Short mmCIF file of C-alpha atoms and ligand atoms in Angstrom, two decimals:
data_model
loop_
_atom_site.label_atom_id
_atom_site.label_comp_id
_atom_site.label_asym_id
_atom_site.label_seq_id
_atom_site.Cartn_x
_atom_site.Cartn_y
_atom_site.Cartn_z
CA UNK A 66 89.84 -40.46 -17.87
CA UNK A 67 92.21 -38.53 -20.20
CA UNK A 68 90.85 -38.03 -23.67
CA UNK A 69 91.93 -37.23 -26.32
CA UNK A 70 94.04 -36.50 -29.25
CA UNK A 71 93.03 -34.28 -32.12
CA UNK A 72 90.03 -32.51 -31.86
CA UNK A 73 86.99 -33.01 -34.25
CA UNK A 74 86.87 -30.44 -36.75
CA UNK A 75 84.78 -27.39 -36.63
CA UNK A 76 82.57 -29.15 -39.09
CA UNK A 77 82.02 -31.93 -36.95
CA UNK A 78 78.91 -31.39 -34.41
CA UNK A 79 78.26 -33.91 -31.38
CA UNK A 80 74.64 -34.04 -30.40
CA UNK A 81 73.34 -35.32 -26.92
CA UNK A 82 70.54 -37.78 -26.90
CA UNK A 83 68.05 -38.73 -29.73
CA UNK A 84 64.94 -36.28 -29.13
CA UNK A 85 63.23 -35.21 -32.12
CA UNK A 86 65.02 -31.64 -32.15
CA UNK A 87 68.40 -33.15 -31.74
CA UNK A 88 67.88 -35.69 -34.78
CA UNK A 89 66.49 -32.87 -36.81
CA UNK A 90 69.70 -30.81 -36.33
CA UNK A 91 71.87 -33.99 -36.98
CA UNK A 92 69.96 -34.78 -40.09
CA UNK A 93 70.13 -31.29 -41.31
CA UNK A 94 73.69 -30.87 -40.53
CA UNK A 95 74.77 -34.24 -42.32
CA UNK A 96 72.56 -32.55 -45.58
CA UNK A 97 74.27 -29.48 -45.56
CA UNK A 98 77.80 -31.41 -45.61
CA UNK A 99 78.65 -31.46 -41.94
CA UNK A 100 79.40 -34.30 -39.76
CA UNK A 101 76.87 -35.29 -36.90
CA UNK A 102 77.65 -37.56 -34.12
CA UNK A 103 75.32 -38.81 -31.35
CA UNK A 104 76.35 -38.86 -27.59
CA UNK A 105 73.96 -41.72 -26.20
CA UNK A 106 74.04 -43.78 -23.20
CA UNK A 107 73.97 -46.81 -25.30
CA UNK A 108 76.43 -45.74 -28.05
CA UNK A 109 74.89 -47.23 -31.24
CA UNK A 110 74.66 -45.82 -34.74
CA UNK A 111 71.44 -44.78 -35.83
CA UNK A 112 70.23 -45.59 -39.34
CA UNK A 113 67.96 -42.36 -39.49
CA UNK A 114 65.13 -41.72 -41.76
CA UNK A 115 64.66 -37.98 -42.12
CA UNK A 116 61.30 -36.41 -43.64
CA UNK A 117 62.04 -32.73 -44.65
CA UNK A 118 59.62 -30.00 -44.84
CA UNK A 119 58.77 -30.88 -48.60
CA UNK A 120 58.15 -34.71 -47.41
CA UNK A 121 61.22 -35.63 -49.43
CA UNK A 122 62.59 -38.75 -47.62
CA UNK A 123 66.38 -39.62 -46.90
CA UNK A 124 68.09 -42.37 -45.06
CA UNK A 125 71.29 -41.27 -43.34
CA UNK A 126 73.54 -42.57 -40.67
CA UNK A 127 74.46 -40.95 -37.36
CA UNK A 128 77.25 -42.55 -35.82
CA UNK A 129 78.13 -42.42 -32.18
CA UNK A 130 80.74 -39.83 -31.10
CA UNK A 131 84.22 -41.57 -30.59
CA UNK A 132 85.25 -41.41 -26.89
CA UNK A 133 88.90 -40.78 -27.66
CA UNK A 134 88.41 -37.72 -29.68
CA UNK A 135 87.87 -34.25 -28.35
CA UNK A 136 84.52 -32.71 -28.68
CA UNK A 137 84.90 -29.14 -30.35
CA UNK A 138 81.23 -28.63 -31.37
CA UNK A 139 78.58 -29.66 -28.86
CA UNK A 140 74.66 -29.48 -29.33
CA UNK A 141 72.41 -30.03 -26.16
CA UNK A 142 69.14 -30.23 -26.86
CA UNK A 143 67.94 -32.28 -24.00
CA UNK A 144 65.23 -31.53 -21.37
CA UNK A 145 65.65 -28.68 -18.83
CA UNK A 146 66.11 -31.16 -16.30
CA UNK A 147 68.93 -33.04 -18.01
CA UNK A 148 71.10 -30.30 -19.03
CA UNK A 149 73.33 -29.59 -16.19
CA UNK A 150 73.92 -33.59 -15.87
CA UNK A 151 74.46 -33.91 -19.36
CA UNK A 152 77.16 -31.04 -19.82
CA UNK A 153 78.90 -32.26 -16.35
CA UNK A 154 79.02 -35.96 -18.21
CA UNK A 155 80.60 -34.47 -21.14
CA UNK A 156 83.35 -32.22 -19.49
CA UNK A 157 86.16 -34.41 -19.75
CA UNK A 158 85.62 -35.04 -23.56
CA UNK A 159 85.45 -31.10 -24.21
CA UNK A 160 88.31 -29.56 -26.20
CA UNK A 161 89.75 -26.56 -23.97
CA UNK A 162 87.92 -23.98 -26.66
CA UNK A 163 85.03 -26.15 -27.28
CA UNK A 164 81.57 -24.37 -28.16
CA UNK A 165 78.64 -25.82 -26.33
CA UNK A 166 74.85 -24.92 -27.79
CA UNK A 167 72.18 -25.41 -25.07
CA UNK A 168 68.46 -25.63 -26.32
CA UNK A 169 65.57 -26.66 -23.82
CA UNK A 170 61.94 -25.17 -22.97
CA UNK A 171 61.76 -23.27 -19.90
CA UNK A 172 64.35 -21.85 -17.69
CA UNK A 173 67.17 -23.02 -15.47
CA UNK A 174 69.96 -21.44 -13.84
CA UNK A 175 73.04 -21.16 -16.11
CA UNK A 176 75.46 -20.03 -13.25
CA UNK A 177 76.09 -23.66 -12.50
CA UNK A 178 76.92 -24.58 -16.06
CA UNK A 179 79.12 -21.42 -16.74
CA UNK A 180 80.97 -22.18 -12.92
CA UNK A 181 81.75 -25.87 -14.73
CA UNK A 182 83.66 -24.25 -18.07
CA UNK A 183 87.00 -23.59 -18.95
CA UNK A 184 87.65 -19.72 -19.77
CA UNK A 185 87.76 -20.30 -23.51
CA UNK A 186 85.20 -22.61 -23.62
CA UNK A 187 82.17 -20.80 -24.95
CA UNK A 188 78.48 -21.35 -23.91
CA UNK A 189 75.48 -20.24 -26.45
CA UNK A 190 71.71 -20.65 -26.00
CA UNK A 191 69.45 -21.46 -29.03
CA UNK A 192 65.81 -20.95 -28.54
CA UNK A 193 63.86 -22.71 -31.32
CA UNK A 194 60.25 -23.07 -32.58
CA UNK A 195 60.82 -25.51 -35.13
CA UNK A 196 58.53 -28.46 -34.93
CA UNK A 197 59.56 -32.22 -35.32
CA UNK A 198 58.50 -35.39 -34.11
CA UNK A 199 59.39 -39.20 -34.33
CA UNK A 200 56.87 -41.50 -35.54
CA UNK A 201 59.50 -44.23 -34.74
CA UNK A 202 62.69 -44.30 -32.82
CA UNK A 203 64.75 -44.12 -36.06
CA UNK A 204 62.53 -41.65 -37.92
CA UNK A 205 62.13 -37.86 -37.59
CA UNK A 206 59.76 -35.79 -39.30
CA UNK A 207 60.31 -32.09 -39.60
CA UNK A 208 56.66 -31.02 -39.16
CA UNK A 209 56.74 -27.18 -39.07
CA UNK A 210 58.92 -24.59 -40.12
CA UNK A 211 59.71 -22.17 -37.05
CA UNK A 212 62.36 -19.52 -35.98
CA UNK A 213 65.39 -20.17 -33.79
CA UNK A 214 67.02 -17.43 -31.75
CA UNK A 215 70.66 -17.71 -30.73
CA UNK A 216 73.01 -15.77 -28.37
CA UNK A 217 76.36 -16.17 -26.68
CA UNK A 218 76.41 -16.68 -23.33
CA UNK A 219 79.91 -16.28 -22.47
CA UNK A 220 82.69 -13.69 -23.71
CA UNK A 221 85.29 -16.18 -24.95
CA UNK A 222 86.25 -15.66 -28.65
CA UNK A 223 85.39 -19.25 -30.33
CA UNK A 224 85.10 -18.59 -34.02
CA UNK A 225 81.74 -17.18 -33.64
CA UNK A 226 80.68 -17.31 -37.31
CA UNK A 227 81.53 -21.14 -37.42
CA UNK A 228 79.02 -21.56 -34.71
CA UNK A 229 76.29 -19.18 -36.21
CA UNK A 230 76.66 -20.97 -39.72
CA UNK A 231 76.21 -24.62 -38.28
CA UNK A 232 73.32 -23.45 -36.02
CA UNK A 233 71.74 -22.06 -39.39
CA UNK A 234 72.18 -25.23 -41.17
CA UNK A 235 71.00 -27.24 -38.09
CA UNK A 236 68.11 -25.35 -36.86
CA UNK A 237 67.60 -22.00 -38.87
CA UNK A 238 66.72 -19.86 -40.18
CA UNK A 239 68.41 -18.40 -36.83
CA UNK A 240 68.69 -14.93 -35.47
CA UNK A 241 71.57 -13.91 -33.47
CA UNK A 242 70.85 -11.86 -30.54
CA UNK A 243 72.81 -9.92 -27.97
CA UNK A 244 70.63 -11.05 -25.06
CA UNK A 245 68.52 -14.39 -25.38
CA UNK A 246 66.22 -13.93 -22.03
CA UNK A 247 63.54 -11.59 -23.67
CA UNK A 248 63.28 -14.37 -26.43
CA UNK A 249 63.05 -17.22 -23.48
CA UNK A 250 60.60 -14.91 -21.48
CA UNK A 251 58.34 -14.83 -24.49
CA UNK A 252 58.51 -18.74 -25.10
CA UNK A 253 57.80 -19.21 -21.41
CA UNK A 254 54.90 -17.52 -21.51
CA UNK A 255 53.68 -19.88 -24.44
CA UNK A 256 54.90 -22.83 -22.66
CA UNK A 257 53.17 -21.89 -19.30
CA UNK A 258 49.91 -21.25 -21.15
CA UNK A 259 49.90 -24.35 -23.32
CA UNK A 260 51.88 -27.05 -22.01
CA UNK A 261 50.33 -27.78 -18.41
CA UNK A 262 46.57 -27.34 -20.02
CA UNK A 263 47.39 -29.79 -22.87
CA UNK A 264 48.88 -32.34 -20.75
CA UNK A 265 46.08 -32.17 -17.81
CA UNK A 266 43.46 -32.10 -20.71
CA UNK A 267 45.42 -34.77 -23.01
CA UNK A 268 44.54 -32.95 -25.82
CA UNK A 269 46.33 -31.07 -28.94
CA UNK A 270 47.17 -27.51 -28.90
CA UNK A 271 44.07 -26.42 -31.03
CA UNK A 272 41.76 -27.70 -28.63
CA UNK A 273 42.92 -24.56 -26.03
CA UNK A 274 41.21 -22.30 -28.31
CA UNK A 275 37.86 -23.37 -26.90
CA UNK A 276 36.21 -20.23 -24.63
CA UNK A 277 36.31 -22.67 -21.64
CA UNK A 278 40.13 -22.16 -21.17
CA UNK A 279 40.28 -18.55 -21.68
CA UNK A 280 40.37 -17.25 -18.23
CA UNK A 281 43.17 -19.73 -17.13
CA UNK A 282 45.05 -19.15 -20.32
CA UNK A 283 44.91 -15.26 -19.74
CA UNK A 284 45.68 -15.75 -16.13
CA UNK A 285 48.72 -18.11 -16.61
CA UNK A 286 50.06 -15.57 -19.10
CA UNK A 287 49.25 -12.22 -16.80
CA UNK A 288 51.18 -14.22 -14.12
CA UNK A 289 54.07 -14.74 -16.37
CA UNK A 290 54.00 -10.97 -17.10
CA UNK A 291 54.15 -9.87 -13.76
CA UNK A 292 57.17 -11.86 -12.85
CA UNK A 293 59.04 -10.80 -16.26
CA UNK A 294 58.41 -7.32 -15.48
CA UNK A 295 59.72 -7.34 -12.00
CA UNK A 296 62.77 -8.98 -13.03
CA UNK A 297 63.16 -6.11 -15.74
CA UNK A 298 61.75 -7.97 -18.88
CA UNK A 299 58.86 -5.73 -20.23
CA UNK A 300 56.02 -7.90 -21.02
CA UNK A 301 52.60 -6.86 -22.09
CA UNK A 302 49.66 -9.08 -20.97
CA UNK A 303 47.38 -8.40 -24.05
CA UNK A 304 50.06 -8.63 -26.47
CA UNK A 305 51.51 -11.86 -25.03
CA UNK A 306 48.00 -13.61 -24.68
CA UNK A 307 47.69 -12.83 -28.05
CA UNK A 308 50.86 -14.05 -28.90
CA UNK A 309 49.70 -17.42 -27.11
CA UNK A 310 46.44 -17.80 -28.99
CA UNK A 311 48.87 -17.32 -32.40
CA UNK A 312 50.59 -20.50 -31.33
CA UNK A 313 47.55 -22.35 -30.37
CA UNK A 314 46.34 -21.68 -33.69
CA UNK A 315 49.65 -22.51 -35.77
CA UNK A 316 50.38 -25.50 -34.02
CA UNK A 317 46.39 -26.96 -33.40
CA UNK A 318 47.55 -30.11 -34.64
CA UNK A 319 50.46 -30.89 -32.40
CA UNK A 320 50.45 -32.69 -29.01
CA UNK A 321 52.71 -30.47 -26.53
CA UNK A 322 55.94 -31.83 -25.53
CA UNK A 323 54.18 -32.20 -22.13
CA UNK A 324 51.36 -33.93 -23.20
CA UNK A 325 53.73 -36.49 -24.88
CA UNK A 326 55.76 -36.87 -21.54
CA UNK A 327 52.60 -37.02 -19.53
CA UNK A 328 51.26 -39.64 -21.68
CA UNK A 329 54.46 -41.41 -22.03
CA UNK A 330 55.13 -41.78 -18.14
CA UNK A 331 58.30 -39.56 -18.33
CA UNK A 332 59.11 -36.99 -16.27
CA UNK A 333 57.95 -33.39 -17.26
CA UNK A 334 59.33 -29.91 -17.75
CA UNK A 335 56.90 -28.54 -15.36
CA UNK A 336 59.51 -27.33 -12.67
CA UNK A 337 61.38 -25.38 -15.28
CA UNK A 338 58.14 -23.95 -16.81
CA UNK A 339 55.47 -23.17 -13.98
CA UNK A 340 57.93 -24.24 -11.31
CA UNK A 341 60.38 -21.45 -12.55
CA UNK A 342 57.44 -18.69 -12.23
CA UNK A 343 56.48 -19.90 -8.78
CA UNK A 344 60.27 -19.79 -7.67
CA UNK A 345 61.01 -16.46 -8.78
CA UNK A 346 57.56 -15.27 -7.73
CA UNK A 347 58.25 -16.17 -4.37
CA UNK A 348 61.75 -14.41 -4.30
CA UNK A 349 60.14 -11.17 -5.38
CA UNK A 350 57.05 -11.96 -3.18
CA UNK A 351 54.69 -11.74 -6.08
CA UNK A 352 51.23 -13.96 -6.13
CA UNK A 353 50.88 -16.78 -9.25
CA UNK A 354 48.45 -19.01 -7.77
CA UNK A 355 47.30 -19.90 -11.27
CA UNK A 356 51.02 -21.15 -12.12
CA UNK A 357 51.08 -22.89 -8.67
CA UNK A 358 47.72 -24.58 -9.18
CA UNK A 359 49.19 -26.10 -12.78
CA UNK A 360 52.71 -27.22 -10.96
CA UNK A 361 50.82 -28.94 -8.23
CA UNK A 362 48.44 -30.58 -10.62
CA UNK A 363 51.09 -31.85 -12.96
CA UNK A 364 53.42 -33.10 -10.35
CA UNK A 365 50.58 -34.96 -8.82
CA UNK A 366 49.33 -36.49 -11.60
CA UNK A 367 52.96 -37.58 -12.73
CA UNK A 368 53.87 -38.87 -9.28
CA UNK A 369 50.57 -41.11 -9.30
CA UNK A 370 51.05 -42.26 -12.88
O1 LIG B 946 56.90 -27.66 -25.83
C1 LIG B 946 56.05 -27.55 -27.08
O2 LIG B 946 55.44 -28.37 -27.32
C2 LIG B 946 56.04 -26.37 -27.79
O3 LIG B 946 57.11 -25.66 -27.29
C3 LIG B 946 55.18 -25.28 -28.07
C4 LIG B 946 55.34 -24.07 -28.79
C5 LIG B 946 54.10 -25.79 -26.96
C6 LIG B 946 54.11 -26.38 -29.31
O4 LIG B 946 53.72 -27.52 -29.05
#
């Protein structure tokens, strides 16, 4: 299946899927004068309603990505378990120096992804705490101002400033960092502490502030720090638990992504969250019983629901 004539311009971004973060990025890119197209299983044009942080409302159209045009700029804001498949499916459509930005919760092995890219193609990771939700399939609400961290994972030179500018428009403010992993470990600790508990208890993040969850939150977070430290990412348990509670307070009215996935009967990201901690701990011969318990309980609940 040979595409492809002229590549998209650097001002056009193709976004995979129709998740809340992808649609938020698409709407904000279009607002900033970029063209955002969608890569969907069913290639439809989406008449999108966008409510921004100031409650201003806009109607936009996001068109499907034309299959006969090489993709030069690709944003992949899909679930951790879908990243490899999504990128593999898009490889034939990418221009030889395409720039890809992946963004997901949890950790996945990056080496298989890097192995599939051509030498001049660039891979980036964007970790975001922007909050968005979809009250309807064609409506995205930007519900909380967050920060995004962006790092380039490849050495290829691909007009980095254009990618950074676009990601600032899409999910900024963006801080560019030389190594994304310290940020990913911080975010992982937050997801380990909040996501499975809110999913199993079927509650909003804020309910985890109740003292009855304190020992579990502390144990889950301390286990993340144990593994991170052993892998060379220094994390101090007391400060990390404090950060978890700051996020619980800042997002108290939100339902976590795992709570939403479990309620909707979808696959969860537990394998890339507690599962990643358990897998790394096993290799390091460390004990992480509370992460293992959360992993087992979430898998058992999603398998039977
Ligand atoms: O996955 C999520 O829901 C979010 O990362 C967070 C920070 C836990 C807030 O809900």
